[in-house]
Short mmCIF file of C-alpha atoms and ligand atoms in Angstrom, two decimals:
data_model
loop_
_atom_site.label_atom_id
_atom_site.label_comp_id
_atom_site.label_asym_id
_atom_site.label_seq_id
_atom_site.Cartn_x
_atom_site.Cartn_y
_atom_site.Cartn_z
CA UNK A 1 0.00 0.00 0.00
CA UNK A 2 1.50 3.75 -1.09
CA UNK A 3 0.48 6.50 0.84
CA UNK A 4 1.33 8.79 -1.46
CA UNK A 5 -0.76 11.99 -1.71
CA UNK A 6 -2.82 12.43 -4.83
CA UNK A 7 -4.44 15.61 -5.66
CA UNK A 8 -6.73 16.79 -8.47
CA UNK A 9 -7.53 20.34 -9.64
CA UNK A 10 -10.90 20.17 -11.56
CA UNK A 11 -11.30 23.34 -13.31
CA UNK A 12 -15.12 23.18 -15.91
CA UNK A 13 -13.54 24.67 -19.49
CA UNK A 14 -16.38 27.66 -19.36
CA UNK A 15 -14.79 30.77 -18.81
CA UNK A 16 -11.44 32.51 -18.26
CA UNK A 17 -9.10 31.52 -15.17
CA UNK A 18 -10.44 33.91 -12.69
CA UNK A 19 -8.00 35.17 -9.71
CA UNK A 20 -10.37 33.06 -7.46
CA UNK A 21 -9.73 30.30 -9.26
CA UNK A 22 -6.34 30.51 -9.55
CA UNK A 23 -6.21 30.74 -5.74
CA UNK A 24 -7.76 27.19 -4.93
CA UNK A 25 -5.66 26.10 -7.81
CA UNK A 26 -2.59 27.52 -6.15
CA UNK A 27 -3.41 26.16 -3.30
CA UNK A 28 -3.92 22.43 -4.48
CA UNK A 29 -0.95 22.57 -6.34
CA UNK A 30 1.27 23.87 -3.62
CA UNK A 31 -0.12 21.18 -0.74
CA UNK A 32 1.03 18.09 -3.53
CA UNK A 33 4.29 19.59 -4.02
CA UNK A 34 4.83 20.53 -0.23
CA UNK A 35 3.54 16.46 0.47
CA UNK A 36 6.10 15.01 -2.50
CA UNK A 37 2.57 14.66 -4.00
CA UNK A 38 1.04 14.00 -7.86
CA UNK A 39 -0.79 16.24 -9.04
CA UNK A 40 -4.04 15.58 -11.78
CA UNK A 41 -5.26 18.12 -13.69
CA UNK A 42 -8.83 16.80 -14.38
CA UNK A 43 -10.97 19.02 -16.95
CA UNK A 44 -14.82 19.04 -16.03
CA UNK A 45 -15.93 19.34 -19.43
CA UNK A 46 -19.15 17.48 -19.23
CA UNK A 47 -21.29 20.04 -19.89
CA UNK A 48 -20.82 20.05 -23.97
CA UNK A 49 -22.47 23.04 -24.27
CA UNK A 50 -20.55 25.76 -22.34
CA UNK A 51 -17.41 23.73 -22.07
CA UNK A 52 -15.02 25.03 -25.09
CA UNK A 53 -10.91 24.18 -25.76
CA UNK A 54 -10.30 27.77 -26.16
CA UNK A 55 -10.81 28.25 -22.48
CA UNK A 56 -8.78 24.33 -21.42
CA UNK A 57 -6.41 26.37 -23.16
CA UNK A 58 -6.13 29.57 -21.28
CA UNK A 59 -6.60 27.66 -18.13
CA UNK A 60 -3.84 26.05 -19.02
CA UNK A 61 -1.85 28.71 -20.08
CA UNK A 62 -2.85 30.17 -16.90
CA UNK A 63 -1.44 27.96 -14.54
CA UNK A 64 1.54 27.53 -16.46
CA UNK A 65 2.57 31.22 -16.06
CA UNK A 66 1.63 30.82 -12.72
CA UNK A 67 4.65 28.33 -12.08
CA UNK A 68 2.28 25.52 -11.76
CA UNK A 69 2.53 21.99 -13.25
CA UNK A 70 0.99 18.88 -13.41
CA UNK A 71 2.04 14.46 -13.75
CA UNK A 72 -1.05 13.75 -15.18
CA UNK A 73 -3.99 15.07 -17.04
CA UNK A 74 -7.51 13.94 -17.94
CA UNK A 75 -10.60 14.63 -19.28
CA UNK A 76 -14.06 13.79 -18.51
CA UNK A 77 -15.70 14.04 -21.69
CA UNK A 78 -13.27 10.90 -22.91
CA UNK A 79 -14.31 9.19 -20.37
CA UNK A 80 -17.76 8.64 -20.82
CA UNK A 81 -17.52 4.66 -21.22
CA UNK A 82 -16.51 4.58 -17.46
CA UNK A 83 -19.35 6.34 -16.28
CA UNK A 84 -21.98 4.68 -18.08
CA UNK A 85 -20.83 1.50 -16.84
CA UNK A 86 -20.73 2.99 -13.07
CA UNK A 87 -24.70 4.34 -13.91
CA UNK A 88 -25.41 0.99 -14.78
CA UNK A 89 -23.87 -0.51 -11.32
CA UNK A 90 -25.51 2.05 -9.46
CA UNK A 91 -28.75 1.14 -11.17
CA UNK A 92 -29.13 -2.12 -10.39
CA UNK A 93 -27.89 -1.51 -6.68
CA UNK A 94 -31.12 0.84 -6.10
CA UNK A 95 -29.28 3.87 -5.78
CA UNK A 96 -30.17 5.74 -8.47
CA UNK A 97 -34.08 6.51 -9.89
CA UNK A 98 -35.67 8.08 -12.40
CA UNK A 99 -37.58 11.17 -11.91
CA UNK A 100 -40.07 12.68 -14.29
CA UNK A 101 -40.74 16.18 -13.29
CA UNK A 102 -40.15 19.38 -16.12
CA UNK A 103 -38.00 22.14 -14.50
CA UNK A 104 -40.99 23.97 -14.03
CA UNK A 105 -42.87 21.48 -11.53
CA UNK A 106 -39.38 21.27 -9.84
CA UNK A 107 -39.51 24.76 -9.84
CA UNK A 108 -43.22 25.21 -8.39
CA UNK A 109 -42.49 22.93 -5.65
CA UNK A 110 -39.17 24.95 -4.50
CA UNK A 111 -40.93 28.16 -4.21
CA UNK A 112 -44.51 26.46 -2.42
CA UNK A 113 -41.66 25.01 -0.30
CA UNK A 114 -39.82 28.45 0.45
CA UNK A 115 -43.07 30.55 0.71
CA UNK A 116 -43.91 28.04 3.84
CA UNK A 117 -40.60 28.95 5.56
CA UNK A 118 -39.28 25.31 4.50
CA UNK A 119 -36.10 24.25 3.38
CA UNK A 120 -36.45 23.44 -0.11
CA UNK A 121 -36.08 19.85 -0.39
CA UNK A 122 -36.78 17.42 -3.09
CA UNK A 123 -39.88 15.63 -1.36
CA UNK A 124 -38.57 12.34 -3.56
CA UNK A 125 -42.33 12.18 -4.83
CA UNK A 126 -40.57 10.02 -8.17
CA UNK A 127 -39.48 7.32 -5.21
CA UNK A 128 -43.03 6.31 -5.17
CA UNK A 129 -43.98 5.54 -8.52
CA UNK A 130 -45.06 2.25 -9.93
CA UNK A 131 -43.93 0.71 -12.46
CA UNK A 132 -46.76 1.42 -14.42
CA UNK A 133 -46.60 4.86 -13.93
CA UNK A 134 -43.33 4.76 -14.97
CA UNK A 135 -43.74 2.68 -18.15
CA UNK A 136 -46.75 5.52 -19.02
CA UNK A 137 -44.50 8.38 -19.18
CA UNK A 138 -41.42 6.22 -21.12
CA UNK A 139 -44.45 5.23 -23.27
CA UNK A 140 -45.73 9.35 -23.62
CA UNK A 141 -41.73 9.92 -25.09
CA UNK A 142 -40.76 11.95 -21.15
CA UNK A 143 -37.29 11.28 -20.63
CA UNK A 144 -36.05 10.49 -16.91
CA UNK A 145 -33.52 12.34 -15.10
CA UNK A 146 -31.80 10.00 -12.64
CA UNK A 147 -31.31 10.84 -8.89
CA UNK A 148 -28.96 9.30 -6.23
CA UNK A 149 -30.89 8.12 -3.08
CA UNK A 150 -29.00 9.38 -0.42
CA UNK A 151 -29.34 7.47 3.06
CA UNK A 152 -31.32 9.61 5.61
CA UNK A 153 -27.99 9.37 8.40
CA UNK A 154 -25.28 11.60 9.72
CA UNK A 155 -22.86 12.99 7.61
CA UNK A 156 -19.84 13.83 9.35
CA UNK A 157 -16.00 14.81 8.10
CA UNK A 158 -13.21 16.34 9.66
CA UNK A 159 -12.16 19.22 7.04
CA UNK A 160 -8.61 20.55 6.87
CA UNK A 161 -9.86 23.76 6.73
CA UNK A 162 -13.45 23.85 8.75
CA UNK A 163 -12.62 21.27 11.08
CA UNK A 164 -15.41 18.81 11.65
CA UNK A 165 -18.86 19.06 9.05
CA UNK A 166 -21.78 18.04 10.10
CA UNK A 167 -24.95 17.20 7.97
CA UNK A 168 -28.05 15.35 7.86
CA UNK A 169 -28.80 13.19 5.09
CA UNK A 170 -32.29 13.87 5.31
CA UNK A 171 -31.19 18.13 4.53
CA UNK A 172 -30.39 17.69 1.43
CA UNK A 173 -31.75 17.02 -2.02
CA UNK A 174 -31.25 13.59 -3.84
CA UNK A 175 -29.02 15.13 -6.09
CA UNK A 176 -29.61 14.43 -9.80
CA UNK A 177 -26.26 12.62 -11.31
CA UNK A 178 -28.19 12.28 -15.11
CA UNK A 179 -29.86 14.88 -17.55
CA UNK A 180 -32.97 13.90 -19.33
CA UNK A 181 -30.38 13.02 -22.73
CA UNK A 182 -28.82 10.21 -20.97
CA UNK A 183 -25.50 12.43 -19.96
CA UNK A 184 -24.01 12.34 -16.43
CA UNK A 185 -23.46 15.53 -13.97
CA UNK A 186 -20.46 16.51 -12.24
CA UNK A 187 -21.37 15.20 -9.40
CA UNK A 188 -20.90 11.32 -10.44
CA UNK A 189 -18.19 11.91 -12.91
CA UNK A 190 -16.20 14.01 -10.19
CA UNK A 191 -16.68 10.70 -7.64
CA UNK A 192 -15.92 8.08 -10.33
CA UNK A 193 -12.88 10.30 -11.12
CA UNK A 194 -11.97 10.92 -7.93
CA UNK A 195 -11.61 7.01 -7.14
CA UNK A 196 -10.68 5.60 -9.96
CA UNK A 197 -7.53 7.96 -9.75
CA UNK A 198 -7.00 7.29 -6.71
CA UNK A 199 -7.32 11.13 -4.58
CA UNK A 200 -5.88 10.92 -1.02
CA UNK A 201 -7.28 15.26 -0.91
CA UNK A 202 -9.63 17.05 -2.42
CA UNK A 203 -8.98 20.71 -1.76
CA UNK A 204 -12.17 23.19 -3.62
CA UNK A 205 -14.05 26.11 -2.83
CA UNK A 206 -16.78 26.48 -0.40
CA UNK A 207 -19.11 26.64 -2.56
CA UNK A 208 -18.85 22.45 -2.83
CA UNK A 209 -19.88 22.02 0.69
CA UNK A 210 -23.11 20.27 0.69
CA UNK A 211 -21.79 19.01 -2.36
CA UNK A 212 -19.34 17.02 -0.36
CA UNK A 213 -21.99 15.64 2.33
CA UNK A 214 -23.59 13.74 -0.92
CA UNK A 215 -20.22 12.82 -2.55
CA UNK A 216 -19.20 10.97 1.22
CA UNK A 217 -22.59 8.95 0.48
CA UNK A 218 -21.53 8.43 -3.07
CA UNK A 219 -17.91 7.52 -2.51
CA UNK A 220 -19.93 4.61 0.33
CA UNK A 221 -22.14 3.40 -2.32
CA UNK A 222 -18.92 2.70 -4.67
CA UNK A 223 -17.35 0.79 -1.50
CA UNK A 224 -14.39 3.22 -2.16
CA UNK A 225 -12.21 5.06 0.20
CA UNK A 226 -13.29 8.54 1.55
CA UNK A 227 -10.46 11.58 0.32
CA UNK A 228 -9.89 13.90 3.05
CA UNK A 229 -11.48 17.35 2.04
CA UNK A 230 -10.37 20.91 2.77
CA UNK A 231 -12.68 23.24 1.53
CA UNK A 232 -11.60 26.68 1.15
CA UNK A 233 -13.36 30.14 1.34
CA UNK A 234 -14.14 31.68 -1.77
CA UNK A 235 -12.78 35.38 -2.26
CA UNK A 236 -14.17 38.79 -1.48
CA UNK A 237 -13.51 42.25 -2.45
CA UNK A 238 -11.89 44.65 -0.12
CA UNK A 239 -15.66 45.77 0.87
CA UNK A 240 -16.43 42.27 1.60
CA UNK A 241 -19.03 41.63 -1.48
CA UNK A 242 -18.35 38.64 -3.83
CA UNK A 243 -15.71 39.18 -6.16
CA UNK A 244 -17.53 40.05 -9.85
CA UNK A 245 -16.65 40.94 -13.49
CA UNK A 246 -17.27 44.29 -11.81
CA UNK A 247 -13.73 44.42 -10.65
CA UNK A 248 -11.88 44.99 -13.53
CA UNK A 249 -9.51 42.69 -14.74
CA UNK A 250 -9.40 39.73 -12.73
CA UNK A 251 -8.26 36.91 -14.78
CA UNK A 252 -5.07 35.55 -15.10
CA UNK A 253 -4.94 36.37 -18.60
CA UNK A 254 -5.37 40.24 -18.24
CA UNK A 255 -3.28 40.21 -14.70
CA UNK A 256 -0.17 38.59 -17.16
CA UNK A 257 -1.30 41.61 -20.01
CA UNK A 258 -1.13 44.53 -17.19
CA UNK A 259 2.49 43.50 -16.95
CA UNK A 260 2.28 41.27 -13.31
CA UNK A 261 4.74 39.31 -12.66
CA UNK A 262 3.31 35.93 -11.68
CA UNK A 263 5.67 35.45 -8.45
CA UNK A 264 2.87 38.40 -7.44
CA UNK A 265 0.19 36.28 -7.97
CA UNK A 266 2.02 33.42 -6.31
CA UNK A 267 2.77 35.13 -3.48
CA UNK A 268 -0.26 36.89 -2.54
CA UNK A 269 -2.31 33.69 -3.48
CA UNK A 270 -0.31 31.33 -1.01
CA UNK A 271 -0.54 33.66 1.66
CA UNK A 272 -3.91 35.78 1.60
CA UNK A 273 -6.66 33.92 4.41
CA UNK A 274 -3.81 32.23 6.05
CA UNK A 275 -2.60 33.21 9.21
CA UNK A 276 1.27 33.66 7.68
CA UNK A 277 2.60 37.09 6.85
CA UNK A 278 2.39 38.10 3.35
CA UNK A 279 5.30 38.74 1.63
CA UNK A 280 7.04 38.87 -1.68
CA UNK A 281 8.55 35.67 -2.86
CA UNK A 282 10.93 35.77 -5.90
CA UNK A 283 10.56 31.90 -6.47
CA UNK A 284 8.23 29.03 -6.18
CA UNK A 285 10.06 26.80 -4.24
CA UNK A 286 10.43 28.35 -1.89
CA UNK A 287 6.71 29.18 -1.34
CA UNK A 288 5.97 25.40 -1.57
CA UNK A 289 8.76 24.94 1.37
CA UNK A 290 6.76 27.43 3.71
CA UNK A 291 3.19 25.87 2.90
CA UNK A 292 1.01 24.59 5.73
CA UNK A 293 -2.72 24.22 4.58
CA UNK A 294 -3.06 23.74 8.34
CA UNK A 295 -2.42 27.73 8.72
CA UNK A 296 -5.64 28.67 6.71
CA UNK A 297 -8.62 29.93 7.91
CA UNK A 298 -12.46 29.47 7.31
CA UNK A 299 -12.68 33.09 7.21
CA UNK A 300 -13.64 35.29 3.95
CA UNK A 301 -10.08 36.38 2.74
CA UNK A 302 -10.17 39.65 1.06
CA UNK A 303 -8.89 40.49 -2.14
CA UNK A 304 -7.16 44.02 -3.28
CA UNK A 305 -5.68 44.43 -6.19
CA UNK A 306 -3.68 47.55 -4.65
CA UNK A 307 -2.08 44.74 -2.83
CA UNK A 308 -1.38 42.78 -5.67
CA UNK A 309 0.48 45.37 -7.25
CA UNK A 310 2.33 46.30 -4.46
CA UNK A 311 3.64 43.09 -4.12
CA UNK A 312 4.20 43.62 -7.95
CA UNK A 313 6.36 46.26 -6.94
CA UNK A 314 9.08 44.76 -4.38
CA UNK A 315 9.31 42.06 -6.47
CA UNK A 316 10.45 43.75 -9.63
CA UNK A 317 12.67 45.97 -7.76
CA UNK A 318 14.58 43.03 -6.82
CA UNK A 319 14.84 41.39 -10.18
CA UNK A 320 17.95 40.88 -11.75
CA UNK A 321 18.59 41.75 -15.74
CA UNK A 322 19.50 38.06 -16.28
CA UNK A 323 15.99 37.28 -14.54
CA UNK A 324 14.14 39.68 -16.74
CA UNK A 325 15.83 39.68 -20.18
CA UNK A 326 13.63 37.20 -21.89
CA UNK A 327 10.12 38.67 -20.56
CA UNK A 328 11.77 42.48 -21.27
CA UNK A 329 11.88 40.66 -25.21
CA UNK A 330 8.62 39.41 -24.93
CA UNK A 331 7.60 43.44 -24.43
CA UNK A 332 9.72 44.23 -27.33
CA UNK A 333 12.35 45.45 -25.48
CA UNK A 334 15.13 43.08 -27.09
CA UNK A 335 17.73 46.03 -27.61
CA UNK A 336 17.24 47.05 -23.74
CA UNK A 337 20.59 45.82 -21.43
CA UNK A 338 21.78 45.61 -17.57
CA UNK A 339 22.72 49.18 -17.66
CA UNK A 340 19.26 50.75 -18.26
CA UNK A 341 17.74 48.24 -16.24
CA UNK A 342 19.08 49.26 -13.51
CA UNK A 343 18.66 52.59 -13.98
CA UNK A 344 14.87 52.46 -14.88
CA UNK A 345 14.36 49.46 -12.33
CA UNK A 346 13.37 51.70 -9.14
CA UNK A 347 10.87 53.79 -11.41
CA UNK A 348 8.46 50.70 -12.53
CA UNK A 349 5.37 49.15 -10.72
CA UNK A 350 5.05 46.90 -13.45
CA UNK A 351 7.19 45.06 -16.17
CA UNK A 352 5.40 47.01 -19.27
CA UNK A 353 6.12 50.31 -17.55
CA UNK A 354 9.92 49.61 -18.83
CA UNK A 355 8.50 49.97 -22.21
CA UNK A 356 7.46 53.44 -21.70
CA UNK A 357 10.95 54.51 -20.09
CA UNK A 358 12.56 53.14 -23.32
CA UNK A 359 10.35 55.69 -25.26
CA UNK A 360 11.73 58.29 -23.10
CA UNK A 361 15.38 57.55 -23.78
CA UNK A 362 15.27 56.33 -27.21
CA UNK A 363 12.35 58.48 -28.90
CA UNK A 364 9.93 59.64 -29.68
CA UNK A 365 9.49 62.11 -27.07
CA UNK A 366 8.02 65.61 -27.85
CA UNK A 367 10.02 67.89 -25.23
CA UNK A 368 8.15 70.60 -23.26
CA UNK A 369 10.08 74.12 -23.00
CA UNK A 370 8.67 77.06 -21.89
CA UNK A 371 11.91 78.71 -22.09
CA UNK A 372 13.98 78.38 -24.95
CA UNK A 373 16.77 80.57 -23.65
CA UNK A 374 16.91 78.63 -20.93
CA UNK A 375 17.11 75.26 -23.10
CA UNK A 376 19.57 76.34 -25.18
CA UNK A 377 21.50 77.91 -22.58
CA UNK A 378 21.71 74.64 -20.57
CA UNK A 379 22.33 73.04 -23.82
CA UNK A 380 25.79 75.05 -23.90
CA UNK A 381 26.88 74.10 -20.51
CA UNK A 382 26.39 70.42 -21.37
CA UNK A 383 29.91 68.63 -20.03
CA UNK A 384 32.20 66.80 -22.84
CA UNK A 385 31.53 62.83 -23.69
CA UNK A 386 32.08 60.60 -22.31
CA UNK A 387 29.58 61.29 -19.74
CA UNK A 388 29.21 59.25 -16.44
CA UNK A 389 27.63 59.11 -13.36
CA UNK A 390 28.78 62.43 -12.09
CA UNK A 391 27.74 64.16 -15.21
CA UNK A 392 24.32 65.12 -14.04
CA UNK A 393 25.43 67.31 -11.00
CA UNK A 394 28.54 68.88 -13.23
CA UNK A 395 26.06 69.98 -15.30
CA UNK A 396 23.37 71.43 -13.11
CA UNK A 397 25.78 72.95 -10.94
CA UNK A 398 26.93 74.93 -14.12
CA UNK A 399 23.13 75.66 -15.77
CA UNK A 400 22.65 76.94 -11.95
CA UNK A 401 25.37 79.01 -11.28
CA UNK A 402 24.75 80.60 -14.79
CA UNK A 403 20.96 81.12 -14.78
CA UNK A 404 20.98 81.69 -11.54
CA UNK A 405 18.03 78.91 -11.20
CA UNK A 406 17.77 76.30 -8.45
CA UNK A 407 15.25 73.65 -7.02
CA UNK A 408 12.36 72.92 -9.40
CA UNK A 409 12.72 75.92 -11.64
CA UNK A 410 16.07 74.48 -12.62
CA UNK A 411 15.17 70.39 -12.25
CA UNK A 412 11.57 70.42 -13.87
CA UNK A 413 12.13 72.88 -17.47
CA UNK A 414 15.21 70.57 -17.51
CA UNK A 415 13.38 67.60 -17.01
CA UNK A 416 10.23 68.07 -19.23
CA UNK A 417 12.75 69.06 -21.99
CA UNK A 418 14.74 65.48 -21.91
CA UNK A 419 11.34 63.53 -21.25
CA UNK A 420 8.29 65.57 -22.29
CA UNK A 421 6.84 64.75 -18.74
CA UNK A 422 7.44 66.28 -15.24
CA UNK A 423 7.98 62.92 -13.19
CA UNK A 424 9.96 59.95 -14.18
CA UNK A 425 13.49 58.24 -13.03
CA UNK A 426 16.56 59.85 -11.68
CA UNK A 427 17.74 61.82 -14.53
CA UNK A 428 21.52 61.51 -13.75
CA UNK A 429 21.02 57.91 -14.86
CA UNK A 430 18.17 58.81 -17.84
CA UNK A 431 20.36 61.72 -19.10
CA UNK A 432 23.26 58.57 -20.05
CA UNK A 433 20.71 56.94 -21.50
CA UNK A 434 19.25 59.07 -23.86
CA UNK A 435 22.71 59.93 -24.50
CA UNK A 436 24.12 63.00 -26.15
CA UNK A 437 22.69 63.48 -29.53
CA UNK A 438 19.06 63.05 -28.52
CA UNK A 439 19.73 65.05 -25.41
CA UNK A 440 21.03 68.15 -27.57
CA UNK A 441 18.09 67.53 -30.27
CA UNK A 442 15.68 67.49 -27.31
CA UNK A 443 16.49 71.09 -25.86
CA UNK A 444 16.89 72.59 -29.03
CA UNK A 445 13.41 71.67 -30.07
CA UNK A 446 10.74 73.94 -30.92
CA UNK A 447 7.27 73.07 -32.09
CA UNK A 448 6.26 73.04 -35.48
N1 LIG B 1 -15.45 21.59 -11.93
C1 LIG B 1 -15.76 21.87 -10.55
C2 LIG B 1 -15.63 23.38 -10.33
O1 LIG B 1 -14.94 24.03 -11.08
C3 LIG B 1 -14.81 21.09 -9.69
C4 LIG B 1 -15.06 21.13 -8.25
C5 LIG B 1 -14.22 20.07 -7.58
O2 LIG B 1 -13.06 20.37 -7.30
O3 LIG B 1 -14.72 18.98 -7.36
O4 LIG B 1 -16.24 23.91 -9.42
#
């Protein structure tokens, strides 16, 4: 027998990677590897209708940039075979029937059920019907939906994250594991998946609590093993409201086009709702070495994308040019080396700001001068090539002790005539980098 720890991460193909996402999928990843784990990535792509490759793709893509990798990957929708021979198993054990109700009598009895204060509860009115009653509607054309009879006992778990669940068997709805077409539901594919692969953990959101109290029941019924389950608060804004579309861009594809670096993502991800400091990490591993699942809470973690950036922020600043180079030439900025790196390093809150300071140095830049006297006279004091660090100070020290300028009404016309703004890095270190000839074309320019 292996104890080995086997977790999944079952994202449904339907939409873009969403930060939320991302987090459980973090999470997941980062318990395997911190446990000498394997890691599945299972696609829940059941539902043929919303599911789509271009988002397995982007999911994929996602998690990827994210640092994350997986040993083994499947999908549900080849794997279709398996379930229908669990159905059938299930089926003749008297754990699934067939229920013929149309959304909208399912619906009826929901609301008659909430407008009497009541929890709404299938009543399992399909349980009792003969099998003539039964052969009448196959013999109208109505198509079944299946249902798994749960057993009306105690459900009980001790979660990683809540501590120990308790439910009632007889609180919850015989959930239905087949559509009317024959196809099965998330719910018995994730099970069958779940066991047939073996999963020592199954780390998910919240939101797949109850879910879990009928998965226990299903997981009995298939004489398997029960996982241990951690299930993990979902998100909220800094107000405290769900996280929505409504926030900007939240998935991982637009956080990677703003110019994050993913180590943010990491490291805000591993650490937000846990009861461990937050703090910039430049690499993976060592985020997996610090991971304790046993240091998160049940409580709402809140998300700020201030944060995020932030942690953007220290993180850059302590990248090296060797680190950066290739993603620099993924922005275009090929031709850019150590030198003005460095320089424009402590000036960016994000990687595609660097493409704006290469703008600056190399062009185009429209210079602002107010004063062309004073542009031209400060373009006479300019010191002799080859210029270095002290060249900045030689030179201001002259344009002030001729103009008789000093403090911003020497720095700024000096500055918006090199950049064409009035903020921006140290200019000691821009003024090498635009270097001479665009620095004399710059203050002698006038408009048109
Ligand atoms: N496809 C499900 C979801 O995205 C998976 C939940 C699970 O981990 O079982 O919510």
């Amino acid at each position: 027998m292996n104890n080995e720890v086997k977790v999944r991460f079952a994202p449904s193909p339907t939409g873009m990677m969403h930060i939320g996402n991302a987090r459980t999928a973090l999470i997941t990843w980062l318990f395997t590897r911190a446990n000498n784990g394997r890691f599945l990535l299972r696609i829940d792509d059941t539902d043929q209708e919303r599911s789509k490759q271009e988002y397995e793709i982007a999911i994929e893509e996602g998690l990827t940039w994210i640092g994350m990798d997986w040993d083994e990957k499947t999908r549900q929708k080849d794997r279709m075979d398996i379930y229908n021979e669990k159905i059938e198993w299930l089926k003749e054990q008297g754990r699934l029937y067939p229920c013929y109700e149309t959304p909208e009598e399912l619906d009826l009895k929901r609301k008659s059920l909430l407008s009497r204060k009541l929890p709404p509860i299938y009543d399992r009115e399909a349980l009792s019907l003969t099998d003539e009653q039964k052969a009448s509607f196959d013999a109208q054309g109505s198509k079944p939906h299946w249902r798994f009879k749960l057993e009306h006992e105690p459900i009980e778990w001790n979660d990683l994250v809540r501590g120990p669940v308790k439910f009632r068997g007889s609180d919850l709805s015989d959930p239905v594991l087949i559509r009317e077409d024959g196809t099965p539901l998330y719910h018995l594919c994730s099970v069958i998946d779940d066991i047939e692969y073996g999963m020592t953990h199954i780390i998910r959101g919240e939101d797949h609590v109850s879910n879990t109290a009928c998965h226990i029941q299903m997981f009995k019924a298939f004489g398997a093993q029960i996982p241990t389950f951690a299930h993990l608060p979902l998100l909220s804004d800094k107000e405290g409201s769900k996280l929505s579309k409504r926030h900007g861009s939240l998935s991982l594809r637009d956080l990677r086009k703003e110019g994050l670096d993913p180590m943010a993502v990491v490291s805000l991800m591993a650490r937000l709702g846990s009861s461990d400091p937050i703090e910039p990490f430049a690499n993976i591993e060592d985020v997996v070495k610090s991971f304790d699942l046993s240091k998160f809470s049940r409580a709402t973690p809140k998300f700020d994308l201030d944060e995020l950036y932030r942690l953007n922020t220290k993180i850059l600043h302590n990248l090296s040019f060797t680190e950066v180079k290739d993603r620099l030439a993924e922005l275009g900025l090929d031709k850019m080396d150590g030198e003005f790196w460095l320089a424009i390093q402590p000036n960016i809150k994000r990687l595609t700001d660097a493409k704006e300071w290469w703008r600056v140095a190399k062009g185009p830049v429209t210079p602002i001068i107010e004063d062309r006297n004073f542009a031209l006279q400060a373009m006479e004091l300019l010191p002799a090539t080859p210029w270095d660090e002290n060249t900045w100070q030689e030179w201001t020290k002259a344009v002030k002790e001729q103009t008789g300028r000093k403090g911003k009404q020497l720095f700024m016309p000096l500055r918006q005539a090199l950049t064409g703004m009035d903020h921006g890095p140290e200019l000691g270190q821009l003024l090498l980098l635009i270097g001479e000839e665009n620095v004399k074309k710059r203050l002698q320019y006038s408009p048109e």
